[in-house]
Each structure stands twice: as structure tokens, then as C-alpha cells.
Tab-separated table of C-alpha atoms and ligand atoms in Angstrom:
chain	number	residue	atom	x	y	z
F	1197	UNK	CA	85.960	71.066	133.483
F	1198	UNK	CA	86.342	72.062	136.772
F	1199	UNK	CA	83.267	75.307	138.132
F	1200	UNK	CA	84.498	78.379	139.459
F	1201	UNK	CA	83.729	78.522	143.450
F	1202	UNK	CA	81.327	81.458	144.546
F	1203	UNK	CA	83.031	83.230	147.697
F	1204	UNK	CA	80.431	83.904	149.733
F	1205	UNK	CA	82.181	84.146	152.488
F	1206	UNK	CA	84.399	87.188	150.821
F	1207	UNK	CA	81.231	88.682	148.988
F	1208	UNK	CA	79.621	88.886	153.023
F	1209	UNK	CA	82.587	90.563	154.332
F	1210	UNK	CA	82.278	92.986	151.637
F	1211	UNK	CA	78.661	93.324	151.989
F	1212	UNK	CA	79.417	93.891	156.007
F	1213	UNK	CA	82.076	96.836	155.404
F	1214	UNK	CA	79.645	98.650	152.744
F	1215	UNK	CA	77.395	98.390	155.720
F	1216	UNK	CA	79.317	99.629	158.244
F	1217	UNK	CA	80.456	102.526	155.978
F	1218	UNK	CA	76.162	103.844	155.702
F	1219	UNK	CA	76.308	103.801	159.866
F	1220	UNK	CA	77.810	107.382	159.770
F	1221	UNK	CA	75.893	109.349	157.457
F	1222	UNK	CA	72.787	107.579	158.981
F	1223	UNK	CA	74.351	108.982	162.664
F	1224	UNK	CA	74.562	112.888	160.872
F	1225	UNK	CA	71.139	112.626	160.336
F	1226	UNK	CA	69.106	111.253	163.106
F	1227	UNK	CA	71.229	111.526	166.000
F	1228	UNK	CA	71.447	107.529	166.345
F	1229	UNK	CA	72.807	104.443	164.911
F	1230	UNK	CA	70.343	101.442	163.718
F	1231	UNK	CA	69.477	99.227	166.514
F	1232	UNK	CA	69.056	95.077	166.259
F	1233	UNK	CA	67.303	93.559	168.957
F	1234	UNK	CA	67.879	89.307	169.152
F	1235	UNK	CA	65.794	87.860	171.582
F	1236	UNK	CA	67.069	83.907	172.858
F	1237	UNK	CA	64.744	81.428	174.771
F	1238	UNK	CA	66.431	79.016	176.598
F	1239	UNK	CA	69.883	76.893	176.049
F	1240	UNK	CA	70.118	75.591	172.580
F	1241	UNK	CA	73.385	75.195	172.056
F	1242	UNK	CA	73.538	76.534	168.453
F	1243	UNK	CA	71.267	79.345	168.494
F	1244	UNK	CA	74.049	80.292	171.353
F	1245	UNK	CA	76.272	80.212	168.884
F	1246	UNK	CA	74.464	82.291	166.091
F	1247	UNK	CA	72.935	85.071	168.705
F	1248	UNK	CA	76.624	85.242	169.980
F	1249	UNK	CA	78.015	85.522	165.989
F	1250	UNK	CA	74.458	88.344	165.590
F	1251	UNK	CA	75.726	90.135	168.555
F	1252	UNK	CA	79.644	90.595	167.368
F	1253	UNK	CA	78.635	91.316	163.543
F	1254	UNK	CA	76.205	93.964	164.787
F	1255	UNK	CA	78.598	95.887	166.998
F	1256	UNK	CA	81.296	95.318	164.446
F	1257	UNK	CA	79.235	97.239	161.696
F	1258	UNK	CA	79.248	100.316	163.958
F	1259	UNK	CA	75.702	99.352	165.083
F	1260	UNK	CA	73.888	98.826	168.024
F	1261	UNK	CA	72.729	95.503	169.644
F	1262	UNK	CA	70.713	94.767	172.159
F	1263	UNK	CA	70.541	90.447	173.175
F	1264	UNK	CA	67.858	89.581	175.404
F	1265	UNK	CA	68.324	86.291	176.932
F	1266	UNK	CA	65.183	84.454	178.927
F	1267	UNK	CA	64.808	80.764	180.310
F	1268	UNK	CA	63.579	78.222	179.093
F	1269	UNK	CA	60.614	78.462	181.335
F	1270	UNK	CA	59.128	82.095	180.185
F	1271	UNK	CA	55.963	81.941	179.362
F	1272	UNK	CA	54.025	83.085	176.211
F	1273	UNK	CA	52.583	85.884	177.688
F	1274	UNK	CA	56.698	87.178	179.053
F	1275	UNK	CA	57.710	86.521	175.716
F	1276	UNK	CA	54.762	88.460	173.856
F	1277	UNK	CA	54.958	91.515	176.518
F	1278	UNK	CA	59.040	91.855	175.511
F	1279	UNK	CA	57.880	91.666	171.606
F	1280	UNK	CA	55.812	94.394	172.018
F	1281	UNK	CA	58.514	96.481	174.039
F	1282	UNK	CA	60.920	96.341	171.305
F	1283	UNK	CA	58.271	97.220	168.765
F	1284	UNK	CA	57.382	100.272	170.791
F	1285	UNK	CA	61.292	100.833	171.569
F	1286	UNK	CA	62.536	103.852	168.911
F	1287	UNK	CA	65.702	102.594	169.065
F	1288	UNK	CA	65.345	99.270	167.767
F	1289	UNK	CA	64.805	99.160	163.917
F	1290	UNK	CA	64.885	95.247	163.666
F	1291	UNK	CA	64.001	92.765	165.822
F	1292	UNK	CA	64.940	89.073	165.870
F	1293	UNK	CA	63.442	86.141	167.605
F	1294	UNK	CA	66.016	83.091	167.298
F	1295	UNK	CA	64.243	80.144	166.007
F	1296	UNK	CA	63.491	77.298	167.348
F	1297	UNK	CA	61.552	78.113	170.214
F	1298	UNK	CA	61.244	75.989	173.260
F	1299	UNK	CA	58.835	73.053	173.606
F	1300	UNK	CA	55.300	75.213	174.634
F	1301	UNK	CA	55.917	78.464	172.998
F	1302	UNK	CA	54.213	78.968	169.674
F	1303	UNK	CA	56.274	80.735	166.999
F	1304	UNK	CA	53.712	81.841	164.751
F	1305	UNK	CA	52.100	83.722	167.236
F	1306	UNK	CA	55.545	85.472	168.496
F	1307	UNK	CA	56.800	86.323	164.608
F	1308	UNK	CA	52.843	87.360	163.971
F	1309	UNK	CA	53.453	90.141	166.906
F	1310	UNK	CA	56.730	91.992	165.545
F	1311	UNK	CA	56.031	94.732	163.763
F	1312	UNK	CA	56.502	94.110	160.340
F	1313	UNK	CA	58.629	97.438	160.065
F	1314	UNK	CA	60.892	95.919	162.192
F	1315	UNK	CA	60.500	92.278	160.823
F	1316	UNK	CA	64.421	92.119	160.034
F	1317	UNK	CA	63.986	87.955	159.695
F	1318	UNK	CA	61.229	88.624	157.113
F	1319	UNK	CA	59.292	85.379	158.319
F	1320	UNK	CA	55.776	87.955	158.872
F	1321	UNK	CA	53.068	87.068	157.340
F	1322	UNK	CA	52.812	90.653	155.829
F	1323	UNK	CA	56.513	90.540	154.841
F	1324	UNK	CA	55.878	87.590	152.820
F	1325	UNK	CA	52.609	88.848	150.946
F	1326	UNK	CA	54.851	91.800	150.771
F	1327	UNK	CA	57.422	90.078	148.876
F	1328	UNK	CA	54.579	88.215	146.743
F	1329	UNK	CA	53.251	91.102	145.573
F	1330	UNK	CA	56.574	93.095	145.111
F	1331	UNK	CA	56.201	95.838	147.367
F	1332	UNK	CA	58.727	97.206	149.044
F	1333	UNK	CA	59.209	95.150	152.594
F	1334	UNK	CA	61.844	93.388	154.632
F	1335	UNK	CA	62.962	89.802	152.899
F	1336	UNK	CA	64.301	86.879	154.600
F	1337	UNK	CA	67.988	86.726	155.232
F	1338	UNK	CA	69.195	83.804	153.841
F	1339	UNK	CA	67.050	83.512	150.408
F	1340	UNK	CA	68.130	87.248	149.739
F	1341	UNK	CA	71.873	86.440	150.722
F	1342	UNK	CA	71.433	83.801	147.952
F	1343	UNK	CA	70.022	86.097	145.349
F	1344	UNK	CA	72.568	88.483	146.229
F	1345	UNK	CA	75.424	85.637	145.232
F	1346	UNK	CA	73.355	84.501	141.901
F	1347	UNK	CA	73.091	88.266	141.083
F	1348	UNK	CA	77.256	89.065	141.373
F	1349	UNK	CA	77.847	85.888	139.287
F	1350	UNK	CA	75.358	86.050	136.610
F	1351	UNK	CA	74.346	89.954	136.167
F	1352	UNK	CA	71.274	89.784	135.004
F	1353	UNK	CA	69.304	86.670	135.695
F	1354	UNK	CA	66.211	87.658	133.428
F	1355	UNK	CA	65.006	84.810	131.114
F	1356	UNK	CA	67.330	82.101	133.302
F	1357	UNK	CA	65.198	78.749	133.989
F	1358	UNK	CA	65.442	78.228	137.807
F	1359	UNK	CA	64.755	75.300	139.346
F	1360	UNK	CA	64.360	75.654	143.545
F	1361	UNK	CA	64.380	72.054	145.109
F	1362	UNK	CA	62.537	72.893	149.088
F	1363	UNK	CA	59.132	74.910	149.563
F	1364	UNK	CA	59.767	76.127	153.382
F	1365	UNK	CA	58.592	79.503	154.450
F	1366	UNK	CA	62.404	80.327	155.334
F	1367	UNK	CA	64.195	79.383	152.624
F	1368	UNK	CA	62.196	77.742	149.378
F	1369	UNK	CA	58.890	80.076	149.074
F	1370	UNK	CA	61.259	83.576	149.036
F	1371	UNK	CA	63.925	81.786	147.476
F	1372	UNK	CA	61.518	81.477	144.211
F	1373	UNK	CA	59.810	84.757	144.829
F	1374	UNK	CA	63.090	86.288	144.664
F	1375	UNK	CA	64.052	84.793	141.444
F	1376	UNK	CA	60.641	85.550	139.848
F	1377	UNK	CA	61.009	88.863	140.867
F	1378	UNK	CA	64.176	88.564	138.547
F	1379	UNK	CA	62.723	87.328	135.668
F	1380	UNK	CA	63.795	84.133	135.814
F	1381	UNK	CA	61.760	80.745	134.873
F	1382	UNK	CA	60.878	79.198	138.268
F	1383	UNK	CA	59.556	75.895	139.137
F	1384	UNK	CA	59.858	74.694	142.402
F	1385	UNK	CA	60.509	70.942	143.454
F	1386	UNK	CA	59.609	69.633	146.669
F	1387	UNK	CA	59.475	65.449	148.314
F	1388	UNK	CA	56.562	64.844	145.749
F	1389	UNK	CA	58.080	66.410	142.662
F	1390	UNK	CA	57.861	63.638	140.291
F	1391	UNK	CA	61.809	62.815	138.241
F	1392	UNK	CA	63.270	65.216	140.303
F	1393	UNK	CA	66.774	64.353	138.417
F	1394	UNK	CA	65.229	65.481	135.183
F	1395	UNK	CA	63.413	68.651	136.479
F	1396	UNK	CA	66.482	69.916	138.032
F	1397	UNK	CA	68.580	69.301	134.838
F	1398	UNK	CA	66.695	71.749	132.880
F	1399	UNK	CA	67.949	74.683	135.365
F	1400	UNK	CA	70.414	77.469	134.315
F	1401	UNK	CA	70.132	78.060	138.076
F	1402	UNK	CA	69.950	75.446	140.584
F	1403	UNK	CA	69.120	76.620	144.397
F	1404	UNK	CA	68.597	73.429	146.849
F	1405	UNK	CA	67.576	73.683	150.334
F	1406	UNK	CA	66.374	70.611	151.088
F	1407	UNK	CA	68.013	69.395	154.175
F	1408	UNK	CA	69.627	66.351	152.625
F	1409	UNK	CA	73.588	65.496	152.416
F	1410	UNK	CA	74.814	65.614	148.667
F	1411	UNK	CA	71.451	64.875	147.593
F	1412	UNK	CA	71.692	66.500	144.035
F	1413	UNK	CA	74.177	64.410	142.030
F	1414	UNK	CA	76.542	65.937	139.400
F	1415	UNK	CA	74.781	63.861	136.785
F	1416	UNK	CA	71.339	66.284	137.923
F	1417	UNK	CA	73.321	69.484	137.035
F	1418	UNK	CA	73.091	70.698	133.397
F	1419	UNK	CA	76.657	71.472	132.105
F	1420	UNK	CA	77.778	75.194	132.780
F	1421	UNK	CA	74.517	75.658	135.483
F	1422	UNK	CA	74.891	78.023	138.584
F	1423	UNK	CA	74.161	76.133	141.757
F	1424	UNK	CA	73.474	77.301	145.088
F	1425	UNK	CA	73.580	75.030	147.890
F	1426	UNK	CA	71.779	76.250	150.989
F	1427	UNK	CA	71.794	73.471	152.840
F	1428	UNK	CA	73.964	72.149	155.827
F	1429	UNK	CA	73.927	69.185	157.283
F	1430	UNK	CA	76.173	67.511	159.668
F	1431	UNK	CA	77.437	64.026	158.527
F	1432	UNK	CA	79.965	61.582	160.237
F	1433	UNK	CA	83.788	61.895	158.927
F	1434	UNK	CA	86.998	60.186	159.956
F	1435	UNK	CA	88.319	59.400	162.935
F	1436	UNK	CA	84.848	59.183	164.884
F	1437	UNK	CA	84.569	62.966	163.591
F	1438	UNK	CA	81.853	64.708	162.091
F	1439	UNK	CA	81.703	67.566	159.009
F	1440	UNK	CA	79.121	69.851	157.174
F	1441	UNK	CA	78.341	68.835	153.705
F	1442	UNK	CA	75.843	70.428	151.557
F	1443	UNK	CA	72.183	69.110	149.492
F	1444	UNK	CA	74.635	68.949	146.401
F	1445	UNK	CA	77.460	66.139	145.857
F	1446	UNK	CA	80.093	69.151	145.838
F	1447	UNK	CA	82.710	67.288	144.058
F	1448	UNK	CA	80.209	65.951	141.412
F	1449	UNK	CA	78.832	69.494	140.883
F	1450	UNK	CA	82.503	70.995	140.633
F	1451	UNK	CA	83.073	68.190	137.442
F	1452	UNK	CA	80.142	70.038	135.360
F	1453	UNK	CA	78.523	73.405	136.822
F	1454	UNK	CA	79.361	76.383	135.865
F	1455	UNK	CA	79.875	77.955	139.782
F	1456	UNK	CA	79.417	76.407	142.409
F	1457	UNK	CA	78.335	77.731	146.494
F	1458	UNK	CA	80.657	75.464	148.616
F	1459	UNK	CA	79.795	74.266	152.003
F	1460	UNK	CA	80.816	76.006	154.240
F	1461	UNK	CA	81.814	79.562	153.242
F	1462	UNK	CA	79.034	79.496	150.425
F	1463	UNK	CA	75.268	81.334	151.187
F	1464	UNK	CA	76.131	80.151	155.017
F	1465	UNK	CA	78.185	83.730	156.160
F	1466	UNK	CA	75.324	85.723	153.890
F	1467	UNK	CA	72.707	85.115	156.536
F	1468	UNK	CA	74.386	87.168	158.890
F	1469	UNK	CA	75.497	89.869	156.344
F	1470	UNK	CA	71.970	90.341	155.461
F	1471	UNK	CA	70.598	90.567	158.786
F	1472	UNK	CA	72.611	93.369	159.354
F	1473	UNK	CA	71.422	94.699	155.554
F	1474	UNK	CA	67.768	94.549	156.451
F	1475	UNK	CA	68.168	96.633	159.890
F	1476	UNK	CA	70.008	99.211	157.897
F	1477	UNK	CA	67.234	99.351	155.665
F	1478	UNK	CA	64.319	98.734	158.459
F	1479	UNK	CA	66.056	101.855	160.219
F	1480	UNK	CA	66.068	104.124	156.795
F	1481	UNK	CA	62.474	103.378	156.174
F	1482	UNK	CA	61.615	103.998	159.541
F	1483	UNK	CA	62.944	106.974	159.509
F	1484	UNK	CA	61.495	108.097	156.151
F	1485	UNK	CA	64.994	108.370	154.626
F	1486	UNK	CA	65.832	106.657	151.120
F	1487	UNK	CA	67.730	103.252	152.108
F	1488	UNK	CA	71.671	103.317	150.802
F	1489	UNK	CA	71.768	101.949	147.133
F	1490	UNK	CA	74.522	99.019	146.993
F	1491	UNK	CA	73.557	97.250	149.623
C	142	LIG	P1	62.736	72.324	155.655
C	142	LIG	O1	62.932	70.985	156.273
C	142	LIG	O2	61.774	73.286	156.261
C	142	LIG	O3	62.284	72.130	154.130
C	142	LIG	C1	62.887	71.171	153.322
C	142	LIG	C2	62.239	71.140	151.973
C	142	LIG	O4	62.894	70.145	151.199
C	142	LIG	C3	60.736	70.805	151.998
C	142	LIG	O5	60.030	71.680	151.150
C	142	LIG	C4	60.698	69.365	151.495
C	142	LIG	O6	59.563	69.072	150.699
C	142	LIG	C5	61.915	69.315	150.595
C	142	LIG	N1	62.410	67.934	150.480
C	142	LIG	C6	62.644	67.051	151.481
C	142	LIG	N2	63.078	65.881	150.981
C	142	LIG	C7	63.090	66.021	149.640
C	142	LIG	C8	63.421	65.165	148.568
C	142	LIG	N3	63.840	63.905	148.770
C	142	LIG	N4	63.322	65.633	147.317
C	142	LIG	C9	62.915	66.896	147.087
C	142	LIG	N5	62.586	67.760	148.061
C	142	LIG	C10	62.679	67.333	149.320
C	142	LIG	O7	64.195	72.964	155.548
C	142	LIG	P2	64.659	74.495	155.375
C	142	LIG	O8	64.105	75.066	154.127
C	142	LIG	O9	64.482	75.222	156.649
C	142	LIG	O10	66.246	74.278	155.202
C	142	LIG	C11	66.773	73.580	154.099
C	142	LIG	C12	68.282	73.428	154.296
C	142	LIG	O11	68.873	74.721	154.326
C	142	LIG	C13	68.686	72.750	155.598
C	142	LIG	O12	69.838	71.964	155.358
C	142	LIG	C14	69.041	73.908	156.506
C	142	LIG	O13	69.996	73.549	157.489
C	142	LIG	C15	69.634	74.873	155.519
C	142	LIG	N6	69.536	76.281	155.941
C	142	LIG	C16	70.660	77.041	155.860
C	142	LIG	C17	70.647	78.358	156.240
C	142	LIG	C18	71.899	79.163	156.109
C	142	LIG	O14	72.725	78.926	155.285
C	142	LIG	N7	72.105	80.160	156.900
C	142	LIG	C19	69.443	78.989	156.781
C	142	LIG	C20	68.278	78.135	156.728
C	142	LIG	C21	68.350	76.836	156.332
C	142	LIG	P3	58.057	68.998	151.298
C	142	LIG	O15	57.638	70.436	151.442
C	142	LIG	O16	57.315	68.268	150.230
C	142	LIG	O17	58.152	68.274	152.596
């Protein structure tokens, strides 16, 4: 048996044109177009990379983005004082504050001060106990991109057993909240999880962001299961080369899953889809208007 491969890289460029095509009627009626504001401290070379990729995908959808770049060097208090700009800015409906921050700079403190109206990354405290308690809010990108996937294979996921192998506040936590909010089953594995091989082959749905290269064997996956595999990691290949591989043994999983997310081009191009999703949204609710269904 060989799974069927979920194109998430198609299913986000889909997701980006039904986007871009709610700019204009958003336009007729306020006069604007939704704003995204990323904010970069100092040189990492791949949050470069992914403001640079924020920036494009944002003008591309017919929106408007505004990248502010500091050094290394700003200070908390710089950093705070341009967070509370953009929340007071009425044309920025999301804002964005690349993660990681530089050595000295404390991130809970800078994602605690964005507005939670405008909390587009969804990693707010209030966003979160949003999402807990299912009231309408903004949701982090890449659990809802995943979702999103699960939801165009499977329909309906109501009664599904889901087993989530990673507990972080970025991915894991909404990951589960997400699929509870679906009706499924959910039990969530983490490094302590006790026979995590046996726990993970009761899932209908398997979602692993764990942060470890082909972790999850084929042997793990119940026959005909839905697996998403959030995870990248870099790992040596030939020739002195190196590659990004998954937390599932993709070739293993392919032998008895159902569908399978493949690294890359799986829930990897649905981060930036939904970023530009959630400022859509962000700028309908801010501007009392009901946020366009289908997205
Ligand atoms: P974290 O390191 O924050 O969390 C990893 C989780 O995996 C923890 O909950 C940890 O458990 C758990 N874990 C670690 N080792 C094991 C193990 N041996 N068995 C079971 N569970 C284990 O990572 P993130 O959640 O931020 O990211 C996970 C992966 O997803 C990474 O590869 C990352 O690169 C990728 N990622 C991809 C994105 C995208 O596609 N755009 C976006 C974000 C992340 P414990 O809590 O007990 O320590």
C-alpha cells in the first residue's frame, strides 16, 4: 500500500489566492487594505529568510506590509516603545515579532505587549485562553495550517482518536486544542509519555512536532492513519550535503498510512498562508465586519 501525499504546498497557494481575492471588497468598504507589521531583531540568518518570504506573500495577496528591521543591540525598552506604535497604528491589523529574539531581550514580555486584536502569531496569552475556551480569537499559524490540511483530507474529524506527540506553546498545546475543538479524541505525548510506539498506534490522526529526524517509525502508524508531520530538521546527506527530513520516517509512513504531510511542501508553506489568513481576519474584526467564510 502506498498513502496518498497531502499537498500542502498546493492547498497554501490556494488558500493565498482566496485571500487575495477578499482584499478588494475589504478596500470598497473601509477605504484600506489589511496591514501586517513583522518586526526583525538582529541578523539571524533564517528569520532573514522567513521575514523576507512574510514580506513578498503579504504584498503578493494585495496587502500591505510594513518590515521593521532593528540591531541586534536595541534595547527592551526600543523594542516595547515600537510594539506599542503598531498597536496604536490603524493601519496595522496584525503584528508579528519574528522569534527568536536576541540574547537579552525577553519574549514573553514583547508577545505579552501586542494587542491581542492584532496578535496575528496567536502566541498571547489571551489568544491562547481564547482558543481554550473556544471563543472567537486569533490562532497560531502553523497548528491551524495543520488543521486546515487534516480538515480537506478527512471532512469531518469528529469522533477521530488523535494522538499529538510535542506540548510547546507554538505548535503542540493549539495543535490539540484545535483538534478537540473538532471533536476528535486527543491525547497528547510528550519526552515522558510512557510506550510512546503504542500510544501513537491507536491514532486515526497522527500530528508530530517534536523536533526529532524520522522519529515516528512506520511500524508506530496504525494502517490507513492520517499523519501530519510538522517538524523539520536539518540532517547531513551526500556528498558533505545536508537535507530537511521530518519527525516521521517518511518512507516507512508512505508503506502503511493512509496520507501522509511530506517534508518539505507538507504543513511547512501553511505557516505563511495562514499568517496572511489571520490578518485578514484581525482586520475584519477590527473593523466590526463579518470575516470572509472559506478562508
Ligand atoms: P519544541 O522543542 O518547543 O517542543 C518539542 C516537543 O517535543 C516537546 O513538547 C517535547 O516534550 C517533545 N519531545 C521531545 N523529545 C521527545 C521524545 N523523544 N518523545 C516524545 N516527545 C518528545 O519544538 P516546537 O514545538 O517548537 O517544534 C517542533 C518541530 O516542529 C520542530 O522540528 C520545528 O522545527 C517544527 N516547526 C515547524 C514549523 C513549520 O512548519 N512552519 C513551525 C514551528 C515548528 P517535553 O515537553 O516533555 O520536553
Amino acid at each position: 500500500m502506498t498513502a496518498d501525499i497531502i499537498d500542502g504546498k498546493k492547498f497554501a497557494e490556494e488558500l493565498r489566492g482566496r485571500i487575495a481575492d477578499t482584499v478588494p471588497a475589504f478596500r470598497d468598504s473601509t477605504g484600506r487594505v489589511p496591514g501586517l507589521a513583522v518586526v526583525l531583531v538582529g541578523e539571524d540568518p533564517a528569520s532573514q529568510v522567513y521575514v523576507r518570504s512574510k514580506h513578498k506573500a503579504t504584498l503578493a495577496a494585495g496587502m500591505e506590509s510594513f518590515e521593521h528591521k532593528l540591531p541586534a543591540t536595541t534595547s527592551q525598552e526600543d523594542l516595547l516603545a515600537l510594539v506599542r506604535q503598531l498597536n496604536d497604528d490603524e493601519s496595522v491589523d496584525g503584528i508579528l515579532v519574528q522569534l527568536p529574539l536576541p540574547k537579552g531581550l525577553d519574549e514573553k514580555t514583547v508577545v505579552e505587549a501586542i494587542n491581542p486584536d492584532k496578535d496575528v502569531d496567536g502566541l498571547h496569552v489571551i489568544s491562547a485562553g481564547r482558543l481554550a475556551t473556544g471563543l472567537p480569537g486569533l490562532v497560531p499559524c502553523t497548528p491551524l495550517g495543520s488543521i486546515m490540511l487534516l480538515k480537506d483530507r478527512l471532512g469531518d474529524l469528529s469522533g477521530l482518536e488523535a494522538v499529538v506527540i510535542g506540548r510547546s506553546i507554538l505548535v503542540g498545546k493549539p495543535v490539540a486544542q484545535l483538534l478537540l475543538a473538532e471533536n476528535c479524541t486527543v491525547t497528547m505525548a510528550h519526552s515522558r509519555t510512557r510506550d510512546l510506539k503504542e500510544v501513537v498506534r491507536r491514532a486515526d490522526i497522527v500530528v508530530a512536532a517534536v523536533g526529532r529526524p524520522e522519529m515516528v517509525k512506520g511500524d508506530w502508524i496504525k494502517p490507513g492513519a492520517t499523519v501530519i508531520d510538522v517538524g523539520i530538521n536539518r540532517v547531513p546527506a551526500e556528498e558533505g550535503k545536508t537535507k530537511l527530513v521530518g519527525d516521521v520516517d517518511y518512507a516507512e509512513a508512505m508503506e502503511v498510512a493512509g496520507a501522509v504531510t511530506p517534508v518539505p511542501g507538507g504543513v511547512g508553506p501553511m505557516t505563511i498562508a495562514v499568517l496572511l489568513r489571520n490578518t485578514v481576519v484581525a482586520a475584519h474584526m477590527r473593523e466590526g465586519l463579518t470575516p470572509p467564510a472559506g478562508l
